mmCIF file of C-alpha atoms and ligand atoms in Angstrom:
data_model
loop_
_atom_site.group_PDB
_atom_site.id
_atom_site.type_symbol
_atom_site.label_atom_id
_atom_site.label_comp_id
_atom_site.label_asym_id
_atom_site.label_seq_id
_atom_site.Cartn_x
_atom_site.Cartn_y
_atom_site.Cartn_z
ATOM 1 C CA MET F 10 31.068 -19.952 -51.855
ATOM 2 C CA CYS F 11 33.103 -19.463 -54.959
ATOM 3 C CA ALA F 12 35.691 -22.413 -56.604
ATOM 4 C CA SER F 13 40.012 -22.423 -56.312
ATOM 5 C CA MET F 14 42.089 -19.127 -57.301
ATOM 6 C CA SER F 15 45.087 -19.492 -58.442
ATOM 7 C CA ALA F 16 47.840 -17.186 -60.090
ATOM 8 C CA ALA F 17 51.551 -17.361 -60.431
ATOM 9 C CA ALA F 18 53.861 -14.320 -60.161
ATOM 10 C CA ARG F 19 56.885 -13.867 -61.496
ATOM 11 C CA ALA F 20 59.252 -11.487 -59.540
ATOM 12 C CA HIS F 21 63.300 -10.807 -59.954
ATOM 13 C CA SER F 22 65.054 -9.695 -56.437
ATOM 14 C CA ASN F 23 66.960 -6.408 -56.564
ATOM 15 C CA ILE F 24 69.910 -5.254 -54.851
ATOM 16 C CA ALA F 25 70.102 -1.476 -52.911
ATOM 17 C CA LEU F 26 73.157 1.148 -54.268
ATOM 18 C CA ILE F 27 71.267 3.142 -51.118
ATOM 19 C CA LYS F 28 70.667 0.322 -48.700
ATOM 20 C CA TYR F 29 67.911 0.524 -46.663
ATOM 21 C CA GLY F 30 69.387 -0.236 -42.890
ATOM 22 C CA GLY F 31 66.766 0.178 -39.661
ATOM 23 C CA LYS F 32 62.530 0.540 -39.589
ATOM 24 C CA ARG F 33 60.924 4.136 -37.612
ATOM 25 C CA ASP F 34 58.136 1.034 -37.408
ATOM 26 C CA ALA F 35 58.294 -2.168 -37.173
ATOM 27 C CA LYS F 36 54.990 -3.440 -36.771
ATOM 28 C CA LEU F 37 54.189 -2.165 -40.087
ATOM 29 C CA ASN F 38 57.691 -3.096 -41.151
ATOM 30 C CA LEU F 39 58.288 1.231 -41.997
ATOM 31 C CA PRO F 40 61.976 1.899 -42.495
ATOM 32 C CA ALA F 41 63.321 4.268 -41.374
ATOM 33 C CA VAL F 42 65.616 5.582 -44.354
ATOM 34 C CA GLY F 43 64.500 5.635 -48.069
ATOM 35 C CA SER F 44 66.709 3.538 -50.639
ATOM 36 C CA ILE F 45 67.492 2.957 -54.355
ATOM 37 C CA SER F 46 68.076 -0.762 -55.788
ATOM 38 C CA VAL F 47 68.135 -2.055 -59.211
ATOM 39 C CA THR F 48 66.703 -5.462 -60.462
ATOM 40 C CA LEU F 49 68.027 -7.518 -61.594
ATOM 41 C CA ASN F 50 66.887 -10.028 -64.564
ATOM 42 C CA ASP F 51 68.379 -13.296 -64.034
ATOM 43 C CA LEU F 52 67.397 -13.620 -60.150
ATOM 44 C CA TYR F 53 63.760 -14.394 -60.009
ATOM 45 C CA THR F 54 61.090 -15.973 -58.252
ATOM 46 C CA ASP F 55 58.068 -18.005 -59.216
ATOM 47 C CA THR F 56 55.390 -18.233 -56.793
ATOM 48 C CA ARG F 57 52.048 -19.311 -57.251
ATOM 49 C CA VAL F 58 49.154 -19.170 -54.979
ATOM 50 C CA THR F 59 46.170 -20.923 -55.084
ATOM 51 C CA PHE F 60 43.552 -19.983 -52.534
ATOM 52 C CA ALA F 61 40.675 -22.719 -52.107
ATOM 53 C CA PRO F 62 37.286 -23.793 -49.757
ATOM 54 C CA ALA F 63 39.012 -26.746 -48.260
ATOM 55 C CA LEU F 64 42.369 -25.636 -46.941
ATOM 56 C CA THR F 65 42.132 -24.969 -43.288
ATOM 57 C CA ALA F 66 45.192 -23.017 -43.135
ATOM 58 C CA ASP F 67 48.183 -21.652 -45.720
ATOM 59 C CA ARG F 68 50.844 -23.876 -46.550
ATOM 60 C CA LEU F 69 53.853 -22.595 -47.988
ATOM 61 C CA LEU F 70 56.603 -25.255 -50.032
ATOM 62 C CA LEU F 71 59.679 -23.081 -50.554
ATOM 63 C CA ASP F 72 61.855 -24.392 -54.038
ATOM 64 C CA ASP F 73 59.858 -28.051 -52.953
ATOM 65 C CA HIS F 74 59.824 -27.380 -48.944
ATOM 66 C CA PRO F 75 57.314 -26.711 -45.975
ATOM 67 C CA ALA F 76 58.156 -23.333 -44.509
ATOM 68 C CA ASP F 77 57.198 -21.364 -42.073
ATOM 69 C CA THR F 78 54.229 -19.402 -43.268
ATOM 70 C CA ARG F 79 53.439 -16.400 -40.275
ATOM 71 C CA ARG F 80 54.479 -13.337 -42.839
ATOM 72 C CA LEU F 81 53.369 -15.123 -45.387
ATOM 73 C CA SER F 82 50.416 -15.259 -43.660
ATOM 74 C CA HIS F 83 50.135 -11.703 -42.475
ATOM 75 C CA VAL F 84 50.523 -10.598 -45.825
ATOM 76 C CA LEU F 85 47.946 -12.541 -47.343
ATOM 77 C CA ASP F 86 45.794 -11.859 -44.571
ATOM 78 C CA LEU F 87 45.824 -8.023 -46.019
ATOM 79 C CA ILE F 88 44.988 -9.424 -49.123
ATOM 80 C CA ARG F 89 42.352 -11.058 -48.403
ATOM 81 C CA THR F 90 41.090 -7.957 -45.800
ATOM 82 C CA ARG F 91 41.110 -5.857 -49.582
ATOM 83 C CA ALA F 92 39.520 -8.772 -52.013
ATOM 84 C CA GLY F 93 36.965 -9.586 -49.324
ATOM 85 C CA CYS F 94 37.405 -13.558 -48.942
ATOM 86 C CA ASP F 95 39.308 -14.963 -46.678
ATOM 87 C CA TYR F 96 40.641 -18.559 -48.199
ATOM 88 C CA ARG F 97 43.700 -19.937 -46.906
ATOM 89 C CA ALA F 98 45.675 -20.620 -49.486
ATOM 90 C CA ALA F 99 48.332 -22.985 -51.027
ATOM 91 C CA VAL F 100 51.440 -21.211 -52.169
ATOM 92 C CA GLU F 101 54.828 -22.980 -54.212
ATOM 93 C CA SER F 102 57.607 -20.629 -54.434
ATOM 94 C CA HIS F 103 61.049 -21.463 -56.156
ATOM 95 C CA ASN F 104 63.971 -19.144 -56.630
ATOM 96 C CA ASN F 105 66.222 -19.689 -59.231
ATOM 97 C CA PHE F 106 69.084 -18.153 -56.731
ATOM 98 C CA PRO F 107 70.382 -19.504 -52.759
ATOM 99 C CA THR F 108 67.137 -18.700 -50.228
ATOM 100 C CA GLY F 109 68.406 -16.699 -47.347
ATOM 101 C CA ALA F 110 71.508 -15.661 -48.498
ATOM 102 C CA GLY F 111 72.290 -12.585 -48.553
ATOM 103 C CA LEU F 112 71.084 -12.412 -52.138
ATOM 104 C CA ALA F 113 67.755 -10.335 -51.559
ATOM 105 C CA SER F 114 65.379 -13.941 -51.779
ATOM 106 C CA SER F 115 62.432 -12.095 -49.258
ATOM 107 C CA ALA F 116 62.206 -9.168 -51.549
ATOM 108 C CA SER F 117 61.805 -11.369 -54.554
ATOM 109 C CA GLY F 118 59.423 -13.464 -52.265
ATOM 110 C CA PHE F 119 57.430 -11.265 -51.142
ATOM 111 C CA ALA F 120 56.970 -8.992 -54.556
ATOM 112 C CA ALA F 121 55.990 -12.903 -56.574
ATOM 113 C CA LEU F 122 53.406 -13.440 -53.683
ATOM 114 C CA VAL F 123 51.684 -10.427 -53.412
ATOM 115 C CA VAL F 124 51.592 -10.098 -57.747
ATOM 116 C CA ALA F 125 50.395 -13.712 -57.453
ATOM 117 C CA ALA F 126 47.961 -13.270 -54.723
ATOM 118 C CA CYS F 127 46.396 -9.992 -56.115
ATOM 119 C CA ALA F 128 46.142 -11.769 -59.441
ATOM 120 C CA ALA F 129 43.939 -14.866 -57.862
ATOM 121 C CA PHE F 130 41.455 -13.050 -56.095
ATOM 122 C CA ASP F 131 41.581 -10.455 -59.919
ATOM 123 C CA LEU F 132 41.647 -7.735 -57.629
ATOM 124 C CA GLN F 133 43.345 -4.868 -59.885
ATOM 125 C CA LEU F 134 46.082 -2.924 -58.074
ATOM 126 C CA ASP F 135 47.874 -0.269 -59.368
ATOM 127 C CA ASN F 136 52.069 -0.452 -58.217
ATOM 128 C CA ARG F 137 52.172 1.443 -55.255
ATOM 129 C CA GLU F 138 49.218 -1.063 -53.738
ATOM 130 C CA LEU F 139 51.436 -4.063 -54.687
ATOM 131 C CA SER F 140 53.811 -1.578 -53.560
ATOM 132 C CA THR F 141 52.746 -0.996 -49.959
ATOM 133 C CA LEU F 142 51.828 -4.502 -49.616
ATOM 134 C CA ALA F 143 54.706 -5.952 -50.420
ATOM 135 C CA ARG F 144 57.328 -3.877 -47.832
ATOM 136 C CA GLN F 145 54.347 -5.424 -45.284
ATOM 137 C CA GLY F 146 56.240 -8.701 -45.979
ATOM 138 C CA SER F 147 59.708 -7.424 -46.169
ATOM 139 C CA GLY F 148 60.656 -2.998 -47.108
ATOM 140 C CA SER F 149 62.762 -4.757 -49.812
ATOM 141 C CA ALA F 150 60.153 -6.613 -51.375
ATOM 142 C CA ALA F 151 58.776 -2.975 -52.010
ATOM 143 C CA ARG F 152 61.485 -2.111 -54.517
ATOM 144 C CA SER F 153 61.082 -5.692 -56.287
ATOM 145 C CA VAL F 154 57.516 -4.078 -57.567
ATOM 146 C CA PHE F 155 59.762 -2.268 -59.803
ATOM 147 C CA GLY F 156 62.431 -3.297 -62.345
ATOM 148 C CA GLY F 157 65.528 -1.288 -63.356
ATOM 149 C CA TYR F 158 66.319 1.652 -60.684
ATOM 150 C CA ALA F 159 63.304 1.923 -58.106
ATOM 151 C CA GLU F 160 63.504 3.836 -55.049
ATOM 152 C CA MET F 161 61.752 3.196 -51.674
ATOM 153 C CA GLN F 162 60.464 5.911 -49.717
ATOM 154 C CA ARG F 163 60.229 6.233 -45.651
ATOM 155 C CA GLY F 164 57.443 7.907 -45.916
ATOM 156 C CA THR F 165 56.036 9.808 -43.118
ATOM 157 C CA ALA F 166 52.867 8.899 -41.205
ATOM 158 C CA ASP F 167 52.722 7.013 -39.040
ATOM 159 C CA ASP F 168 50.140 4.901 -40.517
ATOM 160 C CA GLY F 169 53.096 4.176 -43.806
ATOM 161 C CA HIS F 170 50.469 4.874 -46.378
ATOM 162 C CA ASP F 171 52.947 7.311 -47.697
ATOM 163 C CA ALA F 172 56.147 3.705 -47.203
ATOM 164 C CA TYR F 173 56.022 2.031 -51.243
ATOM 165 C CA ALA F 174 58.585 2.423 -54.408
ATOM 166 C CA GLY F 175 58.245 4.429 -57.166
ATOM 167 C CA SER F 176 60.494 3.678 -61.602
ATOM 168 C CA LEU F 177 63.436 5.822 -61.483
ATOM 169 C CA LEU F 178 64.390 4.807 -64.198
ATOM 170 C CA ASN F 179 63.872 1.450 -66.350
ATOM 171 C CA ALA F 180 66.028 -0.895 -67.432
ATOM 172 C CA ASN F 181 66.742 -0.429 -71.184
ATOM 173 C CA ASP F 182 66.828 3.748 -70.124
ATOM 174 C CA TRP F 183 70.061 2.567 -69.203
ATOM 175 C CA PRO F 184 72.255 -0.952 -69.497
ATOM 176 C CA LEU F 185 73.664 -1.840 -66.726
ATOM 177 C CA ALA F 186 75.444 -4.882 -65.207
ATOM 178 C CA VAL F 187 75.794 -6.592 -61.900
ATOM 179 C CA VAL F 188 78.011 -9.362 -61.821
ATOM 180 C CA VAL F 189 77.074 -11.633 -58.767
ATOM 181 C CA ALA F 190 80.227 -14.100 -56.839
ATOM 182 C CA VAL F 191 78.547 -16.299 -54.685
ATOM 183 C CA THR F 192 80.616 -16.403 -52.002
ATOM 184 C CA HIS F 193 79.031 -18.729 -49.687
ATOM 185 C CA ASP F 194 75.541 -20.632 -51.713
ATOM 186 C CA LYS F 195 74.419 -21.593 -47.479
ATOM 187 C CA ALA F 196 71.392 -19.359 -45.725
ATOM 188 C CA LYS F 197 72.776 -17.144 -43.115
ATOM 189 C CA THR F 198 73.047 -17.508 -39.325
ATOM 190 C CA VAL F 199 71.348 -13.664 -38.871
ATOM 191 C CA ASP F 200 69.053 -12.475 -41.408
ATOM 192 C CA SER F 201 68.680 -8.836 -42.128
ATOM 193 C CA ARG F 202 65.764 -8.232 -40.233
ATOM 194 C CA ALA F 203 67.634 -9.338 -37.093
ATOM 195 C CA GLY F 204 70.799 -7.363 -38.251
ATOM 196 C CA MET F 205 68.152 -4.302 -38.125
ATOM 197 C CA GLY F 206 67.561 -4.139 -35.176
ATOM 198 C CA ALA F 207 70.867 -5.414 -33.625
ATOM 199 C CA THR F 208 72.384 -2.451 -35.755
ATOM 200 C CA ALA F 209 69.236 0.122 -34.079
ATOM 201 C CA ALA F 210 70.088 -1.236 -30.602
ATOM 202 C CA SER F 211 73.681 -1.577 -30.188
ATOM 203 C CA SER F 212 75.357 0.526 -33.126
ATOM 204 C CA PRO F 213 76.566 3.881 -32.156
ATOM 205 C CA PHE F 214 76.888 4.358 -35.070
ATOM 206 C CA TYR F 215 73.463 4.706 -36.250
ATOM 207 C CA PRO F 216 71.994 7.943 -35.982
ATOM 208 C CA LEU F 217 74.847 9.355 -37.476
ATOM 209 C CA TRP F 218 73.752 6.483 -40.374
ATOM 210 C CA VAL F 219 70.044 7.549 -40.856
ATOM 211 C CA GLU F 220 70.930 11.643 -40.481
ATOM 212 C CA GLN F 221 73.348 11.050 -43.429
ATOM 213 C CA ALA F 222 70.645 9.246 -46.135
ATOM 214 C CA GLU F 223 68.946 11.868 -48.210
ATOM 215 C CA THR F 224 72.088 12.680 -48.550
ATOM 216 C CA ASP F 225 72.880 9.893 -49.964
ATOM 217 C CA LEU F 226 69.751 9.350 -51.253
ATOM 218 C CA GLN F 227 70.229 12.956 -53.414
ATOM 219 C CA ALA F 228 73.330 12.606 -54.939
ATOM 220 C CA MET F 229 71.969 8.673 -56.731
ATOM 221 C CA ARG F 230 69.013 10.196 -57.590
ATOM 222 C CA GLU F 231 71.574 12.763 -59.662
ATOM 223 C CA ALA F 232 73.878 10.084 -59.869
ATOM 224 C CA ILE F 233 70.648 7.711 -62.574
ATOM 225 C CA ALA F 234 69.288 11.326 -63.410
ATOM 226 C CA ALA F 235 72.515 12.389 -65.181
ATOM 227 C CA ARG F 236 73.937 7.693 -66.319
ATOM 228 C CA ASP F 237 76.778 9.122 -64.242
ATOM 229 C CA PHE F 238 78.058 5.204 -63.560
ATOM 230 C CA HIS F 239 82.008 6.713 -61.205
ATOM 231 C CA ALA F 240 79.211 8.874 -59.289
ATOM 232 C CA LEU F 241 76.301 6.000 -58.794
ATOM 233 C CA GLY F 242 79.599 3.671 -58.418
ATOM 234 C CA ASP F 243 81.220 5.532 -55.833
ATOM 235 C CA LEU F 244 78.684 6.695 -53.875
ATOM 236 C CA ALA F 245 77.321 3.031 -53.991
ATOM 237 C CA GLU F 246 80.758 1.239 -52.392
ATOM 238 C CA HIS F 247 80.262 3.610 -50.099
ATOM 239 C CA ASN F 248 76.862 3.369 -48.547
ATOM 240 C CA CYS F 249 77.687 -0.189 -48.980
ATOM 241 C CA LEU F 250 81.233 0.040 -46.730
ATOM 242 C CA LYS F 251 79.159 2.542 -44.373
ATOM 243 C CA MET F 252 76.429 0.123 -43.960
ATOM 244 C CA HIS F 253 79.192 -2.941 -43.053
ATOM 245 C CA ALA F 254 80.187 -0.185 -41.087
ATOM 246 C CA LEU F 255 77.777 -0.079 -39.019
ATOM 247 C CA MET F 256 76.500 -3.338 -38.244
ATOM 248 C CA LEU F 257 80.632 -3.978 -37.553
ATOM 249 C CA SER F 258 80.299 -1.540 -34.997
ATOM 250 C CA ASN F 259 77.123 -4.041 -32.838
ATOM 251 C CA ARG F 260 77.300 -5.451 -29.798
ATOM 252 C CA PRO F 261 77.897 -8.334 -30.720
ATOM 253 C CA ALA F 262 79.513 -7.221 -33.355
ATOM 254 C CA LEU F 263 78.115 -8.601 -37.071
ATOM 255 C CA VAL F 264 80.000 -9.160 -39.878
ATOM 256 C CA TYR F 265 79.112 -10.900 -43.102
ATOM 257 C CA TRP F 266 81.901 -11.317 -45.064
ATOM 258 C CA ASN F 267 84.706 -14.626 -45.341
ATOM 259 C CA PRO F 268 87.849 -13.889 -46.902
ATOM 260 C CA ALA F 269 86.597 -14.501 -50.168
ATOM 261 C CA THR F 270 83.960 -11.478 -49.564
ATOM 262 C CA VAL F 271 86.724 -9.620 -49.342
ATOM 263 C CA ALA F 272 89.268 -11.168 -51.850
ATOM 264 C CA ALA F 273 86.642 -10.329 -54.118
ATOM 265 C CA MET F 274 86.144 -6.777 -52.835
ATOM 266 C CA GLN F 275 90.152 -6.372 -53.585
ATOM 267 C CA ALA F 276 89.986 -7.630 -56.899
ATOM 268 C CA ILE F 277 87.830 -5.615 -57.678
ATOM 269 C CA ARG F 278 89.632 -2.461 -56.880
ATOM 270 C CA ALA F 279 92.007 -4.101 -58.785
ATOM 271 C CA LEU F 280 90.309 -4.146 -61.500
ATOM 272 C CA ARG F 281 89.697 -0.261 -60.897
ATOM 273 C CA SER F 282 92.731 0.918 -60.389
ATOM 274 C CA GLN F 283 93.610 -0.745 -63.606
ATOM 275 C CA GLY F 284 90.858 1.767 -66.010
ATOM 276 C CA ILE F 285 88.364 -1.167 -65.689
ATOM 277 C CA ALA F 286 85.402 1.011 -64.794
ATOM 278 C CA VAL F 287 83.841 -1.052 -61.849
ATOM 279 C CA TYR F 288 82.597 -1.387 -58.730
ATOM 280 C CA PHE F 289 80.919 -3.491 -55.846
ATOM 281 C CA THR F 290 78.043 -2.870 -53.008
ATOM 282 C CA ILE F 291 77.250 -6.221 -50.235
ATOM 283 C CA ASP F 292 74.058 -6.766 -48.599
ATOM 284 C CA ALA F 293 73.807 -8.135 -45.531
ATOM 285 C CA GLY F 294 75.283 -11.764 -46.424
ATOM 286 C CA PRO F 295 78.631 -12.845 -47.535
ATOM 287 C CA GLN F 296 77.809 -11.855 -51.237
ATOM 288 C CA VAL F 297 79.660 -9.668 -53.547
ATOM 289 C CA LYS F 298 77.550 -7.926 -57.012
ATOM 290 C CA ALA F 299 79.467 -5.983 -58.921
ATOM 291 C CA LEU F 300 78.374 -3.506 -60.706
ATOM 292 C CA CYS F 301 79.950 -2.114 -64.575
ATOM 293 C CA PRO F 302 78.788 -1.686 -67.977
ATOM 294 C CA PRO F 303 78.273 -3.827 -69.615
ATOM 295 C CA GLU F 304 80.957 -4.155 -72.311
ATOM 296 C CA ALA F 305 83.429 -4.626 -68.816
ATOM 297 C CA SER F 306 81.594 -7.711 -67.338
ATOM 298 C CA ALA F 307 83.072 -10.974 -69.283
ATOM 299 C CA THR F 308 86.780 -9.182 -68.335
ATOM 300 C CA VAL F 309 84.512 -8.945 -64.227
ATOM 301 C CA ALA F 310 83.219 -12.041 -64.589
ATOM 302 C CA ARG F 311 86.208 -13.587 -65.146
ATOM 303 C CA THR F 312 87.764 -11.884 -62.818
ATOM 304 C CA LEU F 313 85.670 -13.310 -59.953
ATOM 305 C CA ALA F 314 85.756 -17.327 -61.000
ATOM 306 C CA ASN F 315 89.239 -16.994 -60.328
ATOM 307 C CA VAL F 316 89.308 -15.135 -56.704
ATOM 308 C CA PRO F 317 89.850 -18.484 -54.515
ATOM 309 C CA GLY F 318 86.467 -19.058 -52.575
ATOM 310 C CA VAL F 319 84.733 -18.127 -54.728
ATOM 311 C CA GLU F 320 82.480 -20.340 -55.485
ATOM 312 C CA ARG F 321 80.626 -19.237 -58.878
ATOM 313 C CA VAL F 322 79.806 -15.790 -60.786
ATOM 314 C CA ILE F 323 76.026 -15.377 -61.750
ATOM 315 C CA PRO F 324 76.137 -12.652 -64.607
ATOM 316 C CA THR F 325 73.332 -10.614 -65.242
ATOM 317 C CA ARG F 326 71.399 -7.919 -67.485
ATOM 318 C CA LEU F 327 69.404 -5.232 -64.660
ATOM 319 C CA GLY F 328 65.179 -7.144 -65.259
ATOM 320 C CA PRO F 329 61.297 -5.818 -65.435
ATOM 321 C CA GLY F 330 59.024 -5.496 -62.245
ATOM 322 C CA ALA F 331 57.261 -8.333 -61.228
ATOM 323 C CA HIS F 332 54.075 -9.541 -63.398
ATOM 324 C CA VAL F 333 51.602 -12.509 -63.515
ATOM 325 C CA ILE F 334 53.171 -15.435 -65.563
ATOM 326 C CA ASP F 335 50.015 -17.203 -66.485
ATOM 327 C CA ALA F 336 46.917 -16.605 -64.040
HETATM 328 C C1 DP6 V 414 71.249 -5.020 -46.327
HETATM 329 O O1 DP6 V 414 64.017 -6.538 -46.845
HETATM 330 O O2 DP6 V 414 64.947 -8.805 -45.700
HETATM 331 O O3 DP6 V 414 69.434 -5.525 -48.180
HETATM 332 O O4 DP6 V 414 62.034 -5.213 -44.423
HETATM 333 O O5 DP6 V 414 62.758 -6.923 -42.205
HETATM 334 O O6 DP6 V 414 62.636 -7.674 -44.205
HETATM 335 P P1 DP6 V 414 62.679 -6.536 -43.750
HETATM 336 O O7 DP6 V 414 63.872 -6.744 -44.482
HETATM 337 P P2 DP6 V 414 64.883 -6.373 -45.638
HETATM 338 O O8 DP6 V 414 67.110 -5.667 -45.327
HETATM 339 C C2 DP6 V 414 67.131 -6.057 -46.580
HETATM 340 C C3 DP6 V 414 68.143 -5.189 -46.353
HETATM 341 C C4 DP6 V 414 69.029 -4.895 -47.078
HETATM 342 C C5 DP6 V 414 69.260 -3.787 -47.750
HETATM 343 C C6 DP6 V 414 68.532 -3.084 -49.534
HETATM 344 O O9 DP6 V 414 68.122 -4.587 -49.517
HETATM 345 O O10 DP6 V 414 68.113 -1.814 -48.967
#
């Protein structure tokens, strides 16, 4: 029996340009479609994991409050098996942005958890393996292992060994700014996982969504490879609205927007009609993320801060992949 083992990691949240929506296997958490995202520098989770022989159960403190450990224990079990050690863990996790509010805290949270837990056990895994583990906590977390622009592969294998993310470009290869307009910073009532399940079960458009995914993914890969901002923005906005149209067609309908969400979308479209290069995307929540070249960021942030109902704006550039901050 060895002494306790501890490490901490930071992972940044990410925003999908081409959305992950739907699962081909719920138990293994395998996505029905691939996805492409950008990792955000200024929104992140710091997580410390301590495995100790004296602990009888996993414990989680999320932003200083005890939280449910079911999903966390599932991922830790996979890592304990790899490490050949069954110690339970005490996990402390802090988000520097609102939790569970459509800002991808599960993405940064599970990526930080996996990187910290593997470091605590001194398990040397490559990014593909880390991404595969993170995906089993939350699909979008597979992408937060990487910085800059990342793509999640849907994979085709039944056991999911080919469902992981990889890097398309580093953050500095093509600088991009994202301005997050927070319109409601409380946790949402229907989380992404529940929303996805409801969509697959009840939206008449769901089969079309899955069918069209590869077309959007290929066009986005091309836009990123060509550093074509307008192609990227136009497609990101389309793909986002398509996902929300899908959720609106659920029974019962899933409406994540509030009046300020719509006002922020309109403000971004108005800026664009004045010649400013800016597009939006929105995940499963009411926050609006404006995508623009770095030189337009200050104007976009000022405009969004003045939209009625916008509580605050968080301007960010693209950031790095998940990494150990203290072993
Ligand atoms: C709308 O990764 O939170 O943000 O795998 O069930 O944990 P689970 O889902 P999650 O879903 C994110 C959905 C999304 C789009 C995206 O990030 O691609």
